[in-house]
Each structure stands twice: as C-alpha cells, then as structure tokens.
Amino acid sequence: MREIISLHVGQAGVQLGNSCWELFLGEHDIGNDGVPRSEATKSDSIGTFFGETASGKYVPRAIYLDLEPSCIEQTKQGELKDLYHPSQLINGKEDAANNFARGHYTVGKEIIDKAMDTIRKVADGCTSLQGFALFSSVGGGTGSGLGTLLLEQLSSEYGKKSKLCFSVFPSPKLATSVVEPYNSVLTSHALLEFAEVVNVFDNEAVYDICKASLELGRPNYTNLNRLLCQVISSMTASLRFDGQLNVDINEFQTNLVPYPRIHFMLTSFSPIITAEKAMRERQSVQDITSAAFEPGTMMAKCDPRHGKYMATCLLYRGDVVPKDVNMAVQTAKSKRTVQFVDWCPTGFKCGINSQPMHPVPGSEIAKVERSVCMIANNTAISEVFNRINHKFDIMYSKRAFVHWYVGEGMEEGEFSEAREDLACLEKDYEEVGAESVHAPGVEDEEF
C-alpha cells in the first residue's frame, strides 16, 4: 500500500480539491457519503487516497486549509459533505487578502500548528506513505504564503517523502489580483527549495483549451478544475489500478528532474473532446500522442517549440499496448517540432494503465477508451518565469504595494533575494538548453 496525502491550500486548492475528489469517487465507485457502491470496489488500490473506517466507510486522506471560512463552508454544505473527516477541514477567521506575508507570517502562523498536527495524525495512519500532493495557486495570499509555510514544515518533518505540487501560476493576460507578481516570485523561490516536482498550470491556457476543444463559450472554474483533475488522476492511476507498465511517484522525480532546481513541468492531456466528436472519431495511440505534443494542449501558456525537451513522461490509460506506444514515441522523436537537448538520448518514460479515464458525471469531456497525459520537462517553461519577473521588476522599481508586505513582518531584502533566485533559474534554463560544447581535440573516451 502506497499512500498519498493531498493538501488543498487556499481557494484555488480547495476548489480544485472538490473536483478531484468528485472524480476519485467515480473512479473507485464510491458513493458521495464514502460508502462503496459494490463489493468489487474493495480492492487494495483504494487505500492510496482513502482510509477505511471501522464501519466500512472510506474517508479521503485529504486536508483542506484556508484562512477564511467561505470556501470550506461550501465544501461542508456541498454534495460531498458526508465524505470528509470534520477535523481535516481547517479554516481560519480572516483572509490573507492576497498578501503573501499575511499567509506566511501573521495569519498563517496561527493555523499551521493545527494543520501539522492533523497531517501527523493522517500520516500515522498510513502503512507506507509515498508523499504529499499540494494543490494551491501561487498568485493569491493563502496558496502562496500558507502553502510555502506548509512546504517548509513538511521538508523538516518528512524530508525523505516526495512533495508534488500542482500550482496555478498567473496567466499572461488574465489576472485576479494586482500583487500577483510579488506573491508568485516569493512562492517560486520557496518551491525551488522545498518541492520535488511542480506541475505548472495556468487558467488562461486551460480556458483556451475549454473554448477550443470542448466548445464552451464561457467556461467557469468548475470546467477548468475538472480538466486539471484528469491530469492529476492520470499521474496517480498506476498506484491505484493495475497496468502493464506502472509508474511510481518517485519515478517521476528520477526520470523528469535532471538537476534539483529544474523541476517545473509542463503538462498536457489528450484527447480533450466532446461526446459528439468522440462518437465519430477513432482516437488511435498515434493520434493522441501527437495531439499531446501540440502547443494548444499545454496547460501553461508557453510554447514548447521555443524550448527543448529534457525528459518526457507519457502516461497512457485504457486500451493501449506497448507496441503502439513504441511506434508513437518513435514518430514523436522524428518530428522537427519536438526538439530534445543533445545530452539526453532517450528522453521518454512511458506508463500504461488498463483503467480508462473516467469523466465526472455532468462534465463536458467525453469518456474515451484510450487517453494520454504528458508531463514534460521543457526549457520553454522559463517563459512563464520571464513574464512574472518582468511584471515584478516594473512594480518593484517603484516599490509599489511593498508597504503591505513590510507591515506584516516581512523584510524588503526577501523580495530582492527571491528575485535573484528566479534570475538564476532563468539562467539555469538557458544553460541547460544550450548545445553542449566538446573541447577541441578531445575524443569521446569509452568508459
């Protein structure tokens, strides 16, 4: 049994969490109250995300954290109100008000001890804890401030466990707050140090996918979240269901992270189509694999053609055989738009899982017999940091809004330290993507 504890921090994390658990219940055939719908449900795999109580009910290994009550209150009164353990829904009384310093220093400090106690209790109930999945946004106050505080604590207490982050980064054109660039730079600085793998999502990219592929005129956050949770589900599918080629959480790190700091991932999912189209299209392994490499399916606003791939993980679900996967990978490698760095000859890690994807009832995405989720480490992700850094520099040159952070106990030096760290990260990506230069006259020695 390999368990994962999910931590949902801030409004984005809580709302994404609601969609995820809705999906996991459907995949494992469990009712909204945590009671299995059939005897077949009771397999070992269910223990990855759920703990079983004495009465035979399943409770998610999830902890919801928010500094203001409204989002968690909605969860307590929503469709899944009978599912969660009440002590695992933790909220404060006052909001972080889009301020990293409030979430990290003043308001966040009051709630963190209670949160860590709850995490310890859930972790003690696990037989072999695989790691933590942290869901948050980096632009708000709670997700950024409290999220990084939580990561710091987890690193000191559970240093050997992997910490996977699913982070919503600011979009190029859409913004929900003015101080997003500050919060994002401060959070990314912490993610560099404390997280093992960070999956970068952004709302604008997912909006565009919803509009283009699902033909939704006005997508809402529920539509976006249901799309993102398909990626999250695919990443953990091999821990929960049988397959021909299983991929462990630790395998992501080993195969995708060439250097400790280069751990920000681009993700895509394919096929994302409506039910009307799904009935009239044959989605072969080849088709869905080439679609996963298209810039339009990336869940962050950056163009992979501008960068080079260092490593790629392809997670297939459903009716897929290894022979087809190998052919699809060979075709992808031969494309001119898929450029790999010259120091990574293989570049692909594949996983095959026999359980097909399961859309949430009422969602627009069609149920298809085979799907693929791609998690790629591409140097183009530095575009996301370029944009954030540029906006940060413009505001910070005038010291705009800085007094709100200083007033909550931060020092100005932290801003420049975080900004320098991200400047180094941009440099790192440049160096990694650069052609390796052999010293003239030195032959490749055989070892």
mmCIF file with all atom_site columns, N, CA and C in Angstrom, residues 232-300:
data_model
loop_
_atom_site.group_PDB
_atom_site.id
_atom_site.type_symbol
_atom_site.label_atom_id
_atom_site.label_alt_id
_atom_site.label_comp_id
_atom_site.label_asym_id
_atom_site.label_entity_id
_atom_site.label_seq_id
_atom_site.pdbx_PDB_ins_code
_atom_site.Cartn_x
_atom_site.Cartn_y
_atom_site.Cartn_z
_atom_site.occupancy
_atom_site.B_iso_or_equiv
_atom_site.pdbx_formal_charge
_atom_site.auth_seq_id
_atom_site.auth_comp_id
_atom_site.auth_asym_id
_atom_site.auth_atom_id
_atom_site.pdbx_PDB_model_num
ATOM 1   N N  . ILE A 1 232 ? -4.218  15.078 -12.872 1.00 0.00 ? 232 ILE A N  1
ATOM 2   C CA . ILE A 1 232 ? -3.827  14.639 -11.531 1.00 0.00 ? 232 ILE A CA 1
ATOM 3   C C  . ILE A 1 232 ? -4.167  13.155 -11.344 1.00 0.00 ? 232 ILE A C  1
ATOM 4   N N  . SER A 1 233 ? -5.331  12.758 -11.861 1.00 0.00 ? 233 SER A N  1
ATOM 5   C CA . SER A 1 233 ? -5.756  11.366 -11.758 1.00 0.00 ? 233 SER A CA 1
ATOM 6   C C  . SER A 1 233 ? -4.811  10.459 -12.549 1.00 0.00 ? 233 SER A C  1
ATOM 7   N N  . SER A 1 234 ? -4.408  10.900 -13.755 1.00 0.00 ? 234 SER A N  1
ATOM 8   C CA . SER A 1 234 ? -3.514  10.074 -14.583 1.00 0.00 ? 234 SER A CA 1
ATOM 9   C C  . SER A 1 234 ? -2.164  9.867  -13.906 1.00 0.00 ? 234 SER A C  1
ATOM 10  N N  . MET A 1 235 ? -1.693  10.895 -13.187 1.00 0.00 ? 235 MET A N  1
ATOM 11  C CA . MET A 1 235 ? -0.383  10.784 -12.546 1.00 0.00 ? 235 MET A CA 1
ATOM 12  C C  . MET A 1 235 ? -0.382  9.743  -11.432 1.00 0.00 ? 235 MET A C  1
ATOM 13  N N  . THR A 1 236 ? -1.549  9.550  -10.819 1.00 0.00 ? 236 THR A N  1
ATOM 14  C CA . THR A 1 236 ? -1.588  8.611  -9.689  1.00 0.00 ? 236 THR A CA 1
ATOM 15  C C  . THR A 1 236 ? -2.287  7.305  -10.059 1.00 0.00 ? 236 THR A C  1
ATOM 16  N N  . ALA A 1 237 ? -2.712  7.172  -11.329 1.00 0.00 ? 237 ALA A N  1
ATOM 17  C CA . ALA A 1 237 ? -3.503  5.994  -11.723 1.00 0.00 ? 237 ALA A CA 1
ATOM 18  C C  . ALA A 1 237 ? -2.743  4.693  -11.488 1.00 0.00 ? 237 ALA A C  1
ATOM 19  N N  . SER A 1 238 ? -1.436  4.674  -11.756 1.00 0.00 ? 238 SER A N  1
ATOM 20  C CA . SER A 1 238 ? -0.724  3.400  -11.647 1.00 0.00 ? 238 SER A CA 1
ATOM 21  C C  . SER A 1 238 ? -0.522  2.968  -10.194 1.00 0.00 ? 238 SER A C  1
ATOM 22  N N  . LEU A 1 239 ? -0.694  3.897  -9.249  1.00 0.00 ? 239 LEU A N  1
ATOM 23  C CA . LEU A 1 239 ? -0.645  3.494  -7.837  1.00 0.00 ? 239 LEU A CA 1
ATOM 24  C C  . LEU A 1 239 ? -1.956  2.829  -7.437  1.00 0.00 ? 239 LEU A C  1
ATOM 25  N N  . ARG A 1 240 ? -3.017  3.150  -8.196  1.00 0.00 ? 240 ARG A N  1
ATOM 26  C CA . ARG A 1 240 ? -4.352  2.722  -7.763  1.00 0.00 ? 240 ARG A CA 1
ATOM 27  C C  . ARG A 1 240 ? -4.921  1.573  -8.586  1.00 0.00 ? 240 ARG A C  1
ATOM 28  N N  . PHE A 1 241 ? -4.504  1.475  -9.840  1.00 0.00 ? 241 PHE A N  1
ATOM 29  C CA . PHE A 1 241 ? -5.078  0.448  -10.720 1.00 0.00 ? 241 PHE A CA 1
ATOM 30  C C  . PHE A 1 241 ? -3.966  -0.368 -11.355 1.00 0.00 ? 241 PHE A C  1
ATOM 31  N N  . ASP A 1 242 ? -4.321  -1.552 -11.835 1.00 0.00 ? 242 ASP A N  1
ATOM 32  C CA . ASP A 1 242 ? -3.321  -2.424 -12.470 1.00 0.00 ? 242 ASP A CA 1
ATOM 33  C C  . ASP A 1 242 ? -2.997  -1.926 -13.867 1.00 0.00 ? 242 ASP A C  1
ATOM 34  N N  . GLY A 1 243 ? -1.790  -2.239 -14.299 1.00 0.00 ? 243 GLY A N  1
ATOM 35  C CA . GLY A 1 243 ? -1.406  -1.850 -15.658 1.00 0.00 ? 243 GLY A CA 1
ATOM 36  C C  . GLY A 1 243 ? -0.205  -2.649 -16.107 1.00 0.00 ? 243 GLY A C  1
ATOM 37  N N  . GLN A 1 244 ? 0.124   -2.512 -17.405 1.00 0.00 ? 244 GLN A N  1
ATOM 38  C CA . GLN A 1 244 ? 1.257   -3.272 -17.929 1.00 0.00 ? 244 GLN A CA 1
ATOM 39  C C  . GLN A 1 244 ? 2.585   -2.612 -17.570 1.00 0.00 ? 244 GLN A C  1
ATOM 40  N N  . LEU A 1 245 ? 2.552   -1.286 -17.390 1.00 0.00 ? 245 LEU A N  1
ATOM 41  C CA . LEU A 1 245 ? 3.788   -0.563 -17.082 1.00 0.00 ? 245 LEU A CA 1
ATOM 42  C C  . LEU A 1 245 ? 3.458   0.469  -16.013 1.00 0.00 ? 245 LEU A C  1
ATOM 43  N N  . ASN A 1 246 ? 3.789   0.156  -14.778 1.00 0.00 ? 246 ASN A N  1
ATOM 44  C CA . ASN A 1 246 ? 3.396   1.061  -13.695 1.00 0.00 ? 246 ASN A CA 1
ATOM 45  C C  . ASN A 1 246 ? 4.443   2.135  -13.434 1.00 0.00 ? 246 ASN A C  1
ATOM 46  N N  . VAL A 1 247 ? 3.971   3.319  -13.067 1.00 0.00 ? 247 VAL A N  1
ATOM 47  C CA . VAL A 1 247 ? 4.879   4.429  -12.769 1.00 0.00 ? 247 VAL A CA 1
ATOM 48  C C  . VAL A 1 247 ? 4.620   4.910  -11.345 1.00 0.00 ? 247 VAL A C  1
ATOM 49  N N  . ASP A 1 248 ? 5.646   4.808  -10.545 1.00 0.00 ? 248 ASP A N  1
ATOM 50  C CA . ASP A 1 248 ? 5.579   5.218  -9.143  1.00 0.00 ? 248 ASP A CA 1
ATOM 51  C C  . ASP A 1 248 ? 5.771   6.730  -9.041  1.00 0.00 ? 248 ASP A C  1
ATOM 52  N N  . ILE A 1 249 ? 5.347   7.329  -7.938  1.00 0.00 ? 249 ILE A N  1
ATOM 53  C CA . ILE A 1 249 ? 5.553   8.776  -7.754  1.00 0.00 ? 249 ILE A CA 1
ATOM 54  C C  . ILE A 1 249 ? 7.049   9.113  -7.761  1.00 0.00 ? 249 ILE A C  1
ATOM 55  N N  . ASN A 1 250 ? 7.853   8.258  -7.128  1.00 0.00 ? 250 ASN A N  1
ATOM 56  C CA . ASN A 1 250 ? 9.300   8.523  -7.093  1.00 0.00 ? 250 ASN A CA 1
ATOM 57  C C  . ASN A 1 250 ? 9.930   8.435  -8.482  1.00 0.00 ? 250 ASN A C  1
ATOM 58  N N  . GLU A 1 251 ? 9.301   7.645  -9.357  1.00 0.00 ? 251 GLU A N  1
ATOM 59  C CA . GLU A 1 251 ? 9.835   7.511  -10.713 1.00 0.00 ? 251 GLU A CA 1
ATOM 60  C C  . GLU A 1 251 ? 9.716   8.818  -11.492 1.00 0.00 ? 251 GLU A C  1
ATOM 61  N N  . PHE A 1 252 ? 8.710   9.608  -11.171 1.00 0.00 ? 252 PHE A N  1
ATOM 62  C CA . PHE A 1 252 ? 8.582   10.912 -11.845 1.00 0.00 ? 252 PHE A CA 1
ATOM 63  C C  . PHE A 1 252 ? 9.838   11.732 -11.594 1.00 0.00 ? 252 PHE A C  1
ATOM 64  N N  . GLN A 1 253 ? 10.196  11.796 -10.300 1.00 0.00 ? 253 GLN A N  1
ATOM 65  C CA . GLN A 1 253 ? 11.374  12.575 -9.931  1.00 0.00 ? 253 GLN A CA 1
ATOM 66  C C  . GLN A 1 253 ? 12.614  12.066 -10.643 1.00 0.00 ? 253 GLN A C  1
ATOM 67  N N  . THR A 1 254 ? 12.817  10.757 -10.554 1.00 0.00 ? 254 THR A N  1
ATOM 68  C CA . THR A 1 254 ? 14.040  10.170 -11.105 1.00 0.00 ? 254 THR A CA 1
ATOM 69  C C  . THR A 1 254 ? 14.166  10.444 -12.595 1.00 0.00 ? 254 THR A C  1
ATOM 70  N N  . ASN A 1 255 ? 13.049  10.337 -13.308 1.00 0.00 ? 255 ASN A N  1
ATOM 71  C CA . ASN A 1 255 ? 13.112  10.437 -14.766 1.00 0.00 ? 255 ASN A CA 1
ATOM 72  C C  . ASN A 1 255 ? 12.930  11.842 -15.314 1.00 0.00 ? 255 ASN A C  1
ATOM 73  N N  . LEU A 1 256 ? 12.291  12.703 -14.535 1.00 0.00 ? 256 LEU A N  1
ATOM 74  C CA . LEU A 1 256 ? 11.956  14.016 -15.090 1.00 0.00 ? 256 LEU A CA 1
ATOM 75  C C  . LEU A 1 256 ? 12.849  15.152 -14.614 1.00 0.00 ? 256 LEU A C  1
ATOM 76  N N  . VAL A 1 257 ? 13.552  14.940 -13.511 1.00 0.00 ? 257 VAL A N  1
ATOM 77  C CA . VAL A 1 257 ? 14.314  16.057 -12.931 1.00 0.00 ? 257 VAL A CA 1
ATOM 78  C C  . VAL A 1 257 ? 15.809  15.836 -13.129 1.00 0.00 ? 257 VAL A C  1
ATOM 79  N N  . PRO A 1 258 ? 16.416  16.461 -14.153 1.00 0.00 ? 258 PRO A N  1
ATOM 80  C CA . PRO A 1 258 ? 17.839  16.225 -14.403 1.00 0.00 ? 258 PRO A CA 1
ATOM 81  C C  . PRO A 1 258 ? 18.745  16.904 -13.371 1.00 0.00 ? 258 PRO A C  1
ATOM 82  N N  . TYR A 1 259 ? 18.313  18.074 -12.875 1.00 0.00 ? 259 TYR A N  1
ATOM 83  C CA . TYR A 1 259 ? 19.050  18.807 -11.840 1.00 0.00 ? 259 TYR A CA 1
ATOM 84  C C  . TYR A 1 259 ? 18.016  19.255 -10.817 1.00 0.00 ? 259 TYR A C  1
ATOM 85  N N  . PRO A 1 260 ? 18.391  19.316 -9.533  1.00 0.00 ? 260 PRO A N  1
ATOM 86  C CA . PRO A 1 260 ? 17.380  19.589 -8.489  1.00 0.00 ? 260 PRO A CA 1
ATOM 87  C C  . PRO A 1 260 ? 16.512  20.824 -8.747  1.00 0.00 ? 260 PRO A C  1
ATOM 88  N N  . ARG A 1 261 ? 17.086  21.895 -9.295  1.00 0.00 ? 261 ARG A N  1
ATOM 89  C CA . ARG A 1 261 ? 16.299  23.120 -9.470  1.00 0.00 ? 261 ARG A CA 1
ATOM 90  C C  . ARG A 1 261 ? 15.392  23.079 -10.703 1.00 0.00 ? 261 ARG A C  1
ATOM 91  N N  . ILE A 1 262 ? 15.745  22.252 -11.676 1.00 0.00 ? 262 ILE A N  1
ATOM 92  C CA . ILE A 1 262 ? 14.969  22.223 -12.932 1.00 0.00 ? 262 ILE A CA 1
ATOM 93  C C  . ILE A 1 262 ? 13.802  21.256 -12.755 1.00 0.00 ? 262 ILE A C  1
ATOM 94  N N  . HIS A 1 263 ? 12.818  21.619 -11.947 1.00 0.00 ? 263 HIS A N  1
ATOM 95  C CA . HIS A 1 263 ? 11.733  20.671 -11.659 1.00 0.00 ? 263 HIS A CA 1
ATOM 96  C C  . HIS A 1 263 ? 10.334  21.244 -11.908 1.00 0.00 ? 263 HIS A C  1
ATOM 97  N N  . PHE A 1 264 ? 10.229  22.174 -12.851 1.00 0.00 ? 264 PHE A N  1
ATOM 98  C CA . PHE A 1 264 ? 8.915   22.730 -13.179 1.00 0.00 ? 264 PHE A CA 1
ATOM 99  C C  . PHE A 1 264 ? 8.414   22.082 -14.464 1.00 0.00 ? 264 PHE A C  1
ATOM 100 N N  . MET A 1 265 ? 7.248   21.434 -14.395 1.00 0.00 ? 265 MET A N  1
ATOM 101 C CA . MET A 1 265 ? 6.783   20.589 -15.504 1.00 0.00 ? 265 MET A CA 1
ATOM 102 C C  . MET A 1 265 ? 5.650   21.226 -16.307 1.00 0.00 ? 265 MET A C  1
ATOM 103 N N  . LEU A 1 266 ? 5.700   20.953 -17.591 1.00 0.00 ? 266 LEU A N  1
ATOM 104 C CA . LEU A 1 266 ? 4.606   21.312 -18.494 1.00 0.00 ? 266 LEU A CA 1
ATOM 105 C C  . LEU A 1 266 ? 3.717   20.086 -18.622 1.00 0.00 ? 266 LEU A C  1
ATOM 106 N N  . THR A 1 267 ? 2.404   20.260 -18.562 1.00 0.00 ? 267 THR A N  1
ATOM 107 C CA . THR A 1 267 ? 1.542   19.083 -18.705 1.00 0.00 ? 267 THR A CA 1
ATOM 108 C C  . THR A 1 267 ? 0.540   19.278 -19.834 1.00 0.00 ? 267 THR A C  1
ATOM 109 N N  . SER A 1 268 ? 0.142   18.158 -20.433 1.00 0.00 ? 268 SER A N  1
ATOM 110 C CA . SER A 1 268 ? -0.948  18.229 -21.415 1.00 0.00 ? 268 SER A CA 1
ATOM 111 C C  . SER A 1 268 ? -1.736  16.929 -21.321 1.00 0.00 ? 268 SER A C  1
ATOM 112 N N  . PHE A 1 269 ? -2.959  16.957 -21.814 1.00 0.00 ? 269 PHE A N  1
ATOM 113 C CA . PHE A 1 269 ? -3.834  15.781 -21.753 1.00 0.00 ? 269 PHE A CA 1
ATOM 114 C C  . PHE A 1 269 ? -4.502  15.629 -23.110 1.00 0.00 ? 269 PHE A C  1
ATOM 115 N N  . SER A 1 270 ? -4.662  14.389 -23.547 1.00 0.00 ? 270 SER A N  1
ATOM 116 C CA . SER A 1 270 ? -5.290  14.173 -24.850 1.00 0.00 ? 270 SER A CA 1
ATOM 117 C C  . SER A 1 270 ? -6.013  12.815 -24.822 1.00 0.00 ? 270 SER A C  1
ATOM 118 N N  . PRO A 1 271 ? -7.140  12.614 -25.455 1.00 0.00 ? 271 PRO A N  1
ATOM 119 C CA . PRO A 1 271 ? -7.881  13.624 -26.213 1.00 0.00 ? 271 PRO A CA 1
ATOM 120 C C  . PRO A 1 271 ? -8.864  14.390 -25.328 1.00 0.00 ? 271 PRO A C  1
ATOM 121 N N  . ILE A 1 272 ? -8.954  15.703 -25.561 1.00 0.00 ? 272 ILE A N  1
ATOM 122 C CA . ILE A 1 272 ? -9.979  16.500 -24.877 1.00 0.00 ? 272 ILE A CA 1
ATOM 123 C C  . ILE A 1 272 ? -11.027 16.811 -25.943 1.00 0.00 ? 272 ILE A C  1
ATOM 124 N N  . ILE A 1 273 ? -12.091 16.020 -25.972 1.00 0.00 ? 273 ILE A N  1
ATOM 125 C CA . ILE A 1 273 ? -13.126 16.223 -26.994 1.00 0.00 ? 273 ILE A CA 1
ATOM 126 C C  . ILE A 1 273 ? -14.513 16.054 -26.390 1.00 0.00 ? 273 ILE A C  1
ATOM 127 N N  . THR A 1 274 ? -15.497 16.591 -27.084 1.00 0.00 ? 274 THR A N  1
ATOM 128 C CA . THR A 1 274 ? -16.885 16.471 -26.626 1.00 0.00 ? 274 THR A CA 1
ATOM 129 C C  . THR A 1 274 ? -17.425 15.093 -27.020 1.00 0.00 ? 274 THR A C  1
ATOM 130 N N  . ALA A 1 275 ? -18.524 14.700 -26.385 1.00 0.00 ? 275 ALA A N  1
ATOM 131 C CA . ALA A 1 275 ? -19.102 13.374 -26.644 1.00 0.00 ? 275 ALA A CA 1
ATOM 132 C C  . ALA A 1 275 ? -19.526 13.220 -28.105 1.00 0.00 ? 275 ALA A C  1
ATOM 133 N N  . GLU A 1 276 ? -20.025 14.319 -28.720 1.00 0.00 ? 276 GLU A N  1
ATOM 134 C CA . GLU A 1 276 ? -20.477 14.239 -30.121 1.00 0.00 ? 276 GLU A CA 1
ATOM 135 C C  . GLU A 1 276 ? -19.306 13.872 -31.038 1.00 0.00 ? 276 GLU A C  1
ATOM 136 N N  . LYS A 1 277 ? -18.145 14.499 -30.782 1.00 0.00 ? 277 LYS A N  1
ATOM 137 C CA . LYS A 1 277 ? -16.982 14.215 -31.628 1.00 0.00 ? 277 LYS A CA 1
ATOM 138 C C  . LYS A 1 277 ? -16.426 12.829 -31.340 1.00 0.00 ? 277 LYS A C  1
ATOM 139 N N  . ALA A 1 278 ? -16.433 12.444 -30.064 1.00 0.00 ? 278 ALA A N  1
ATOM 140 C CA . ALA A 1 278 ? -15.822 11.162 -29.674 1.00 0.00 ? 278 ALA A CA 1
ATOM 141 C C  . ALA A 1 278 ? -16.492 9.998  -30.387 1.00 0.00 ? 278 ALA A C  1
ATOM 142 N N  . MET A 1 279 ? -17.800 10.108 -30.623 1.00 0.00 ? 279 MET A N  1
ATOM 143 C CA . MET A 1 279 ? -18.525 9.020  -31.281 1.00 0.00 ? 279 MET A CA 1
ATOM 144 C C  . MET A 1 279 ? -18.093 8.872  -32.735 1.00 0.00 ? 279 MET A C  1
ATOM 145 N N  . ARG A 1 280 ? -17.582 9.952  -33.314 1.00 0.00 ? 280 ARG A N  1
ATOM 146 C CA . ARG A 1 280 ? -17.304 9.941  -34.758 1.00 0.00 ? 280 ARG A CA 1
ATOM 147 C C  . ARG A 1 280 ? -15.819 9.961  -35.089 1.00 0.00 ? 280 ARG A C  1
ATOM 148 N N  . GLU A 1 281 ? -14.979 9.754  -34.077 1.00 0.00 ? 281 GLU A N  1
ATOM 149 C CA . GLU A 1 281 ? -13.538 9.779  -34.333 1.00 0.00 ? 281 GLU A CA 1
ATOM 150 C C  . GLU A 1 281 ? -12.885 8.541  -33.760 1.00 0.00 ? 281 GLU A C  1
ATOM 151 N N  . ARG A 1 282 ? -11.882 8.040  -34.473 1.00 0.00 ? 282 ARG A N  1
ATOM 152 C CA . ARG A 1 282 ? -11.120 6.921  -33.922 1.00 0.00 ? 282 ARG A CA 1
ATOM 153 C C  . ARG A 1 282 ? -9.823  7.499  -33.364 1.00 0.00 ? 282 ARG A C  1
ATOM 154 N N  . GLN A 1 283 ? -9.702  7.458  -32.060 1.00 0.00 ? 283 GLN A N  1
ATOM 155 C CA . GLN A 1 283 ? -8.520  8.047  -31.432 1.00 0.00 ? 283 GLN A CA 1
ATOM 156 C C  . GLN A 1 283 ? -7.464  6.958  -31.242 1.00 0.00 ? 283 GLN A C  1
ATOM 157 N N  . SER A 1 284 ? -6.558  6.823  -32.207 1.00 0.00 ? 284 SER A N  1
ATOM 158 C CA . SER A 1 284 ? -5.512  5.804  -32.071 1.00 0.00 ? 284 SER A CA 1
ATOM 159 C C  . SER A 1 284 ? -4.422  6.321  -31.130 1.00 0.00 ? 284 SER A C  1
ATOM 160 N N  . VAL A 1 285 ? -3.534  5.416  -30.710 1.00 0.00 ? 285 VAL A N  1
ATOM 161 C CA . VAL A 1 285 ? -2.431  5.798  -29.817 1.00 0.00 ? 285 VAL A CA 1
ATOM 162 C C  . VAL A 1 285 ? -1.572  6.865  -30.496 1.00 0.00 ? 285 VAL A C  1
ATOM 163 N N  . GLN A 1 286 ? -1.374  6.672  -31.806 1.00 0.00 ? 286 GLN A N  1
ATOM 164 C CA . GLN A 1 286 ? -0.585  7.627  -32.582 1.00 0.00 ? 286 GLN A CA 1
ATOM 165 C C  . GLN A 1 286 ? -1.212  9.026  -32.543 1.00 0.00 ? 286 GLN A C  1
ATOM 166 N N  . ASP A 1 287 ? -2.541  9.063  -32.749 1.00 0.00 ? 287 ASP A N  1
ATOM 167 C CA . ASP A 1 287 ? -3.258  10.357 -32.775 1.00 0.00 ? 287 ASP A CA 1
ATOM 168 C C  . ASP A 1 287 ? -3.154  11.083 -31.450 1.00 0.00 ? 287 ASP A C  1
ATOM 169 N N  . ILE A 1 288 ? -3.435  10.353 -30.368 1.00 0.00 ? 288 ILE A N  1
ATOM 170 C CA . ILE A 1 288 ? -3.476  11.040 -29.070 1.00 0.00 ? 288 ILE A CA 1
ATOM 171 C C  . ILE A 1 288 ? -2.064  11.467 -28.635 1.00 0.00 ? 288 ILE A C  1
ATOM 172 N N  . THR A 1 289 ? -1.047  10.681 -29.054 1.00 0.00 ? 289 THR A N  1
ATOM 173 C CA . THR A 1 289 ? 0.324   11.047 -28.673 1.00 0.00 ? 289 THR A CA 1
ATOM 174 C C  . THR A 1 289 ? 0.753   12.316 -29.395 1.00 0.00 ? 289 THR A C  1
ATOM 175 N N  . SER A 1 290 ? 0.456   12.393 -30.702 1.00 0.00 ? 290 SER A N  1
ATOM 176 C CA . SER A 1 290 ? 0.877   13.608 -31.425 1.00 0.00 ? 290 SER A CA 1
ATOM 177 C C  . SER A 1 290 ? 0.073   14.815 -30.947 1.00 0.00 ? 290 SER A C  1
ATOM 178 N N  . ALA A 1 291 ? -1.198  14.592 -30.535 1.00 0.00 ? 291 ALA A N  1
ATOM 179 C CA . ALA A 1 291 ? -2.008  15.704 -30.008 1.00 0.00 ? 291 ALA A CA 1
ATOM 180 C C  . ALA A 1 291 ? -1.421  16.217 -28.687 1.00 0.00 ? 291 ALA A C  1
ATOM 181 N N  . ALA A 1 292 ? -0.862  15.313 -27.887 1.00 0.00 ? 292 ALA A N  1
ATOM 182 C CA . ALA A 1 292 ? -0.310  15.715 -26.586 1.00 0.00 ? 292 ALA A CA 1
ATOM 183 C C  . ALA A 1 292 ? 0.891   16.646 -26.747 1.00 0.00 ? 292 ALA A C  1
ATOM 184 N N  . PHE A 1 293 ? 1.578   16.565 -27.884 1.00 0.00 ? 293 PHE A N  1
ATOM 185 C CA . PHE A 1 293 ? 2.738   17.432 -28.109 1.00 0.00 ? 293 PHE A CA 1
ATOM 186 C C  . PHE A 1 293 ? 2.372   18.767 -28.759 1.00 0.00 ? 293 PHE A C  1
ATOM 187 N N  . GLU A 1 294 ? 1.087   18.932 -29.115 1.00 0.00 ? 294 GLU A N  1
ATOM 188 C CA . GLU A 1 294 ? 0.665   20.189 -29.747 1.00 0.00 ? 294 GLU A CA 1
ATOM 189 C C  . GLU A 1 294 ? 0.721   21.331 -28.729 1.00 0.00 ? 294 GLU A C  1
ATOM 190 N N  . PRO A 1 295 ? 1.190   22.515 -29.128 1.00 0.00 ? 295 PRO A N  1
ATOM 191 C CA . PRO A 1 295 ? 1.241   23.647 -28.184 1.00 0.00 ? 295 PRO A CA 1
ATOM 192 C C  . PRO A 1 295 ? -0.135  24.002 -27.623 1.00 0.00 ? 295 PRO A C  1
ATOM 193 N N  . GLY A 1 296 ? -1.194  23.791 -28.407 1.00 0.00 ? 296 GLY A N  1
ATOM 194 C CA . GLY A 1 296 ? -2.553  24.148 -27.962 1.00 0.00 ? 296 GLY A CA 1
ATOM 195 C C  . GLY A 1 296 ? -3.084  23.302 -26.829 1.00 0.00 ? 296 GLY A C  1
ATOM 196 N N  . THR A 1 297 ? -2.457  22.144 -26.564 1.00 0.00 ? 297 THR A N  1
ATOM 197 C CA . THR A 1 297 ? -2.966  21.299 -25.472 1.00 0.00 ? 297 THR A CA 1
ATOM 198 C C  . THR A 1 297 ? -2.181  21.492 -24.174 1.00 0.00 ? 297 THR A C  1
ATOM 199 N N  . MET A 1 298 ? -1.149  22.341 -24.200 1.00 0.00 ? 298 MET A N  1
ATOM 200 C CA . MET A 1 298 ? -0.348  22.569 -22.982 1.00 0.00 ? 298 MET A CA 1
ATOM 201 C C  . MET A 1 298 ? -1.162  23.346 -21.948 1.00 0.00 ? 298 MET A C  1
ATOM 202 N N  . MET A 1 299 ? -1.042  22.956 -20.704 1.00 0.00 ? 299 MET A N  1
ATOM 203 C CA . MET A 1 299 ? -1.857  23.583 -19.663 1.00 0.00 ? 299 MET A CA 1
ATOM 204 C C  . MET A 1 299 ? -1.164  24.766 -18.997 1.00 0.00 ? 299 MET A C  1
ATOM 205 N N  . ALA A 1 300 ? -0.115  25.265 -19.647 1.00 0.00 ? 300 ALA A N  1
ATOM 206 C CA . ALA A 1 300 ? 0.507   26.524 -19.213 1.00 0.00 ? 300 ALA A CA 1
ATOM 207 C C  . ALA A 1 300 ? 0.788   27.314 -20.482 1.00 0.00 ? 300 ALA A C  1
#
